[in-house]
């Protein structure tokens, strides 16, 4: 089975790392503003509880590894073909990489890209309605996670536009959309 590259996507080359970071931060801020304003009206009778800041801070730090865990969980059927690594950037910030060593179907890729957003965001929204006194913290976490998911959203946009029976291969610089060769 021979495949040809239909499109190669390298977000850092196309948009630049700084621009991607700025878009992500803007999305985080914009999301917080858009969600917090209606939440302030919905939860008017609620006194916000400031006694859980340490829990909030811990969840804030753990959100990135949790996000990566859900990527990994959705790729579990390919576990023997996944390369996992962890290193500390600047000696402090953990960077977790999950790279699959063979092409996967378009739909498996879409599932892997969207699982963290669906699971974590819906959980945070649900928790903000259950624990209204912590809603502001949960909205901050939700906004942060949406910003964290920005590159996933950009990849989803590209993968959605790929041909129906295409395959996605990940490499060090981004992803390649592959189609079966007709020769």
mmCIF file of C-alpha atoms in Angstrom:
data_model
loop_
_atom_site.group_PDB
_atom_site.id
_atom_site.type_symbol
_atom_site.label_atom_id
_atom_site.label_comp_id
_atom_site.label_asym_id
_atom_site.label_seq_id
_atom_site.Cartn_x
_atom_site.Cartn_y
_atom_site.Cartn_z
ATOM 1 C CA UNK A 1 0.000 0.000 0.000
ATOM 2 C CA UNK A 2 1.693 3.186 -1.212
ATOM 3 C CA UNK A 3 0.652 6.623 -0.005
ATOM 4 C CA UNK A 4 1.276 10.129 -1.250
ATOM 5 C CA UNK A 5 1.396 13.254 0.866
ATOM 6 C CA UNK A 6 -1.728 15.324 0.175
ATOM 7 C CA UNK A 7 -0.751 18.123 2.563
ATOM 8 C CA UNK A 8 1.956 18.753 5.180
ATOM 9 C CA UNK A 9 1.034 20.971 8.123
ATOM 10 C CA UNK A 10 3.693 22.612 10.290
ATOM 11 C CA UNK A 11 2.009 25.167 12.548
ATOM 12 C CA UNK A 12 5.287 26.721 13.699
ATOM 13 C CA UNK A 13 6.413 27.231 10.108
ATOM 14 C CA UNK A 14 3.013 28.439 8.849
ATOM 15 C CA UNK A 15 2.104 30.728 11.736
ATOM 16 C CA UNK A 16 5.213 30.969 13.923
ATOM 17 C CA UNK A 17 5.525 29.854 17.536
ATOM 18 C CA UNK A 18 5.054 33.380 18.890
ATOM 19 C CA UNK A 19 1.902 33.988 16.841
ATOM 20 C CA UNK A 20 0.423 30.640 17.942
ATOM 21 C CA UNK A 21 1.178 31.533 21.575
ATOM 22 C CA UNK A 22 -0.398 34.986 21.193
ATOM 23 C CA UNK A 23 -3.525 33.519 19.541
ATOM 24 C CA UNK A 24 -3.769 30.971 22.338
ATOM 25 C CA UNK A 25 -3.470 33.651 25.039
ATOM 26 C CA UNK A 26 -6.007 35.879 23.266
ATOM 27 C CA UNK A 27 -8.417 32.952 22.979
ATOM 28 C CA UNK A 28 -7.965 32.243 26.706
ATOM 29 C CA UNK A 29 -8.718 35.852 27.646
ATOM 30 C CA UNK A 30 -11.605 36.198 25.184
ATOM 31 C CA UNK A 31 -13.142 32.930 26.416
ATOM 32 C CA UNK A 32 -12.912 34.048 30.045
ATOM 33 C CA UNK A 33 -14.611 37.370 29.297
ATOM 34 C CA UNK A 34 -17.373 35.776 27.197
ATOM 35 C CA UNK A 35 -18.124 33.070 29.793
ATOM 36 C CA UNK A 36 -17.588 35.030 33.018
ATOM 37 C CA UNK A 37 -19.992 37.880 32.229
ATOM 38 C CA UNK A 38 -23.084 35.643 31.851
ATOM 39 C CA UNK A 39 -21.888 33.455 34.743
ATOM 40 C CA UNK A 40 -21.783 36.503 37.020
ATOM 41 C CA UNK A 41 -25.493 37.025 36.279
ATOM 42 C CA UNK A 42 -26.423 33.341 36.519
ATOM 43 C CA UNK A 43 -24.678 32.840 39.860
ATOM 44 C CA UNK A 44 -25.738 36.154 41.475
ATOM 45 C CA UNK A 45 -26.813 34.587 44.778
ATOM 46 C CA UNK A 46 -23.554 32.706 45.169
ATOM 47 C CA UNK A 47 -20.719 33.881 47.360
ATOM 48 C CA UNK A 48 -17.456 32.935 45.711
ATOM 49 C CA UNK A 49 -15.259 30.823 47.964
ATOM 50 C CA UNK A 50 -11.583 31.805 48.122
ATOM 51 C CA UNK A 51 -10.544 29.002 50.479
ATOM 52 C CA UNK A 52 -9.654 26.597 47.671
ATOM 53 C CA UNK A 53 -6.948 28.575 45.904
ATOM 54 C CA UNK A 54 -4.313 25.875 46.493
ATOM 55 C CA UNK A 55 -6.618 23.280 44.895
ATOM 56 C CA UNK A 56 -7.234 25.641 41.973
ATOM 57 C CA UNK A 57 -3.505 26.233 41.528
ATOM 58 C CA UNK A 58 -2.817 22.477 41.631
ATOM 59 C CA UNK A 59 -5.524 21.828 39.025
ATOM 60 C CA UNK A 60 -4.114 24.656 36.903
ATOM 61 C CA UNK A 61 -0.681 22.982 36.913
ATOM 62 C CA UNK A 62 -2.160 19.498 36.298
ATOM 63 C CA UNK A 63 -4.415 20.574 33.422
ATOM 64 C CA UNK A 64 -1.686 20.240 30.776
ATOM 65 C CA UNK A 65 -0.674 16.673 31.796
ATOM 66 C CA UNK A 66 -4.376 15.756 32.038
ATOM 67 C CA UNK A 67 -4.918 17.148 28.530
ATOM 68 C CA UNK A 68 -2.041 15.013 27.211
ATOM 69 C CA UNK A 69 -3.391 11.974 29.102
ATOM 70 C CA UNK A 70 -6.709 12.226 27.240
ATOM 71 C CA UNK A 71 -4.843 12.443 23.922
ATOM 72 C CA UNK A 72 -3.008 9.264 24.915
ATOM 73 C CA UNK A 73 -6.192 7.548 26.140
ATOM 74 C CA UNK A 74 -7.897 8.039 22.791
ATOM 75 C CA UNK A 75 -4.841 6.539 21.051
ATOM 76 C CA UNK A 76 -4.684 3.487 23.335
ATOM 77 C CA UNK A 77 -5.482 1.036 20.497
ATOM 78 C CA UNK A 78 -2.154 2.165 18.965
ATOM 79 C CA UNK A 79 -0.212 1.927 22.259
ATOM 80 C CA UNK A 80 2.571 -0.290 20.882
ATOM 81 C CA UNK A 81 3.193 2.250 18.109
ATOM 82 C CA UNK A 82 3.256 5.365 20.321
ATOM 83 C CA UNK A 83 6.485 7.112 21.282
ATOM 84 C CA UNK A 84 6.091 8.928 24.600
ATOM 85 C CA UNK A 85 8.589 11.332 26.132
ATOM 86 C CA UNK A 86 8.832 13.867 28.914
ATOM 87 C CA UNK A 87 11.396 16.601 29.328
ATOM 88 C CA UNK A 88 11.673 19.794 31.326
ATOM 89 C CA UNK A 89 11.783 23.044 29.384
ATOM 90 C CA UNK A 90 13.965 25.624 31.126
ATOM 91 C CA UNK A 91 14.502 23.037 33.873
ATOM 92 C CA UNK A 92 10.985 23.584 35.209
ATOM 93 C CA UNK A 93 8.088 23.317 32.770
ATOM 94 C CA UNK A 94 7.296 19.704 31.804
ATOM 95 C CA UNK A 95 6.790 19.054 28.096
ATOM 96 C CA UNK A 96 4.998 15.805 27.298
ATOM 97 C CA UNK A 97 5.154 14.482 23.749
ATOM 98 C CA UNK A 98 3.040 11.691 22.335
ATOM 99 C CA UNK A 99 3.928 10.697 18.797
ATOM 100 C CA UNK A 100 2.430 7.838 16.831
ATOM 101 C CA UNK A 101 4.941 6.050 14.620
ATOM 102 C CA UNK A 102 2.584 5.043 11.804
ATOM 103 C CA UNK A 103 -0.279 6.658 9.890
ATOM 104 C CA UNK A 104 -3.726 6.503 11.498
ATOM 105 C CA UNK A 105 -7.119 7.076 9.922
ATOM 106 C CA UNK A 106 -8.565 10.554 9.632
ATOM 107 C CA UNK A 107 -11.307 9.631 12.136
ATOM 108 C CA UNK A 108 -8.876 8.222 14.721
ATOM 109 C CA UNK A 109 -6.867 11.437 14.446
ATOM 110 C CA UNK A 110 -9.981 13.593 14.878
ATOM 111 C CA UNK A 111 -10.938 11.549 17.939
ATOM 112 C CA UNK A 112 -7.455 11.934 19.432
ATOM 113 C CA UNK A 113 -7.414 15.686 18.780
ATOM 114 C CA UNK A 114 -10.905 16.358 20.158
ATOM 115 C CA UNK A 115 -11.088 14.003 23.168
ATOM 116 C CA UNK A 116 -9.300 16.295 25.676
ATOM 117 C CA UNK A 117 -11.482 19.274 24.732
ATOM 118 C CA UNK A 118 -14.727 17.326 24.881
ATOM 119 C CA UNK A 119 -14.001 15.553 28.171
ATOM 120 C CA UNK A 120 -12.246 18.314 30.116
ATOM 121 C CA UNK A 121 -14.339 21.262 28.906
ATOM 122 C CA UNK A 122 -17.678 19.521 29.465
ATOM 123 C CA UNK A 123 -16.502 18.390 32.928
ATOM 124 C CA UNK A 124 -15.491 21.929 33.895
ATOM 125 C CA UNK A 125 -18.800 23.359 32.643
ATOM 126 C CA UNK A 126 -20.784 20.729 34.544
ATOM 127 C CA UNK A 127 -18.749 21.271 37.722
ATOM 128 C CA UNK A 128 -19.309 25.038 37.555
ATOM 129 C CA UNK A 129 -23.078 24.441 37.696
ATOM 130 C CA UNK A 130 -22.765 21.901 40.519
ATOM 131 C CA UNK A 131 -20.266 23.858 42.637
ATOM 132 C CA UNK A 132 -21.396 27.417 41.943
ATOM 133 C CA UNK A 133 -19.251 28.889 44.727
ATOM 134 C CA UNK A 134 -16.174 27.748 42.768
ATOM 135 C CA UNK A 135 -17.514 28.783 39.364
ATOM 136 C CA UNK A 136 -14.978 31.569 38.879
ATOM 137 C CA UNK A 137 -12.090 29.132 39.375
ATOM 138 C CA UNK A 138 -13.681 26.582 37.069
ATOM 139 C CA UNK A 139 -14.253 29.266 34.413
ATOM 140 C CA UNK A 140 -10.583 30.263 34.652
ATOM 141 C CA UNK A 141 -9.603 26.598 34.213
ATOM 142 C CA UNK A 142 -12.032 26.243 31.292
ATOM 143 C CA UNK A 143 -10.637 29.349 29.596
ATOM 144 C CA UNK A 144 -7.071 28.171 30.139
ATOM 145 C CA UNK A 145 -7.890 24.752 28.712
ATOM 146 C CA UNK A 146 -9.579 26.217 25.637
ATOM 147 C CA UNK A 147 -6.444 28.295 25.038
ATOM 148 C CA UNK A 148 -4.318 25.198 25.600
ATOM 149 C CA UNK A 149 -6.415 23.367 22.985
ATOM 150 C CA UNK A 150 -5.936 26.047 20.320
ATOM 151 C CA UNK A 151 -3.351 24.117 18.288
ATOM 152 C CA UNK A 152 -5.597 21.025 18.451
ATOM 153 C CA UNK A 153 -8.433 23.123 17.001
ATOM 154 C CA UNK A 154 -6.213 24.323 14.147
ATOM 155 C CA UNK A 155 -5.156 20.743 13.377
ATOM 156 C CA UNK A 156 -8.821 19.642 13.502
ATOM 157 C CA UNK A 157 -9.640 22.289 10.886
ATOM 158 C CA UNK A 158 -6.981 20.901 8.539
ATOM 159 C CA UNK A 159 -7.831 17.238 9.154
ATOM 160 C CA UNK A 160 -11.565 17.874 8.605
ATOM 161 C CA UNK A 161 -10.774 19.231 5.142
ATOM 162 C CA UNK A 162 -8.753 16.120 4.242
ATOM 163 C CA UNK A 163 -10.171 13.543 1.814
ATOM 164 C CA UNK A 164 -12.566 10.993 3.302
ATOM 165 C CA UNK A 165 -10.265 7.941 3.376
ATOM 166 C CA UNK A 166 -7.037 9.754 4.174
ATOM 167 C CA UNK A 167 -4.493 8.865 6.825
ATOM 168 C CA UNK A 168 -2.648 11.170 9.175
ATOM 169 C CA UNK A 169 1.007 10.757 10.032
ATOM 170 C CA UNK A 170 2.695 12.748 12.747
ATOM 171 C CA UNK A 171 6.326 13.797 12.627
ATOM 172 C CA UNK A 172 8.603 16.099 14.647
ATOM 173 C CA UNK A 173 7.426 19.235 12.851
ATOM 174 C CA UNK A 174 3.681 18.614 12.495
ATOM 175 C CA UNK A 175 1.389 16.285 10.599
ATOM 176 C CA UNK A 176 1.113 14.988 7.060
ATOM 177 C CA UNK A 177 -2.175 14.069 5.431
ATOM 178 C CA UNK A 178 -1.667 10.985 3.286
ATOM 179 C CA UNK A 179 -3.863 9.537 0.557
ATOM 180 C CA UNK A 180 -3.636 6.156 -1.127
ATOM 181 C CA UNK A 181 -1.709 6.251 -4.371
ATOM 182 C CA UNK A 182 -3.687 5.483 -7.516
ATOM 183 C CA UNK A 183 -0.677 4.012 -9.409
#
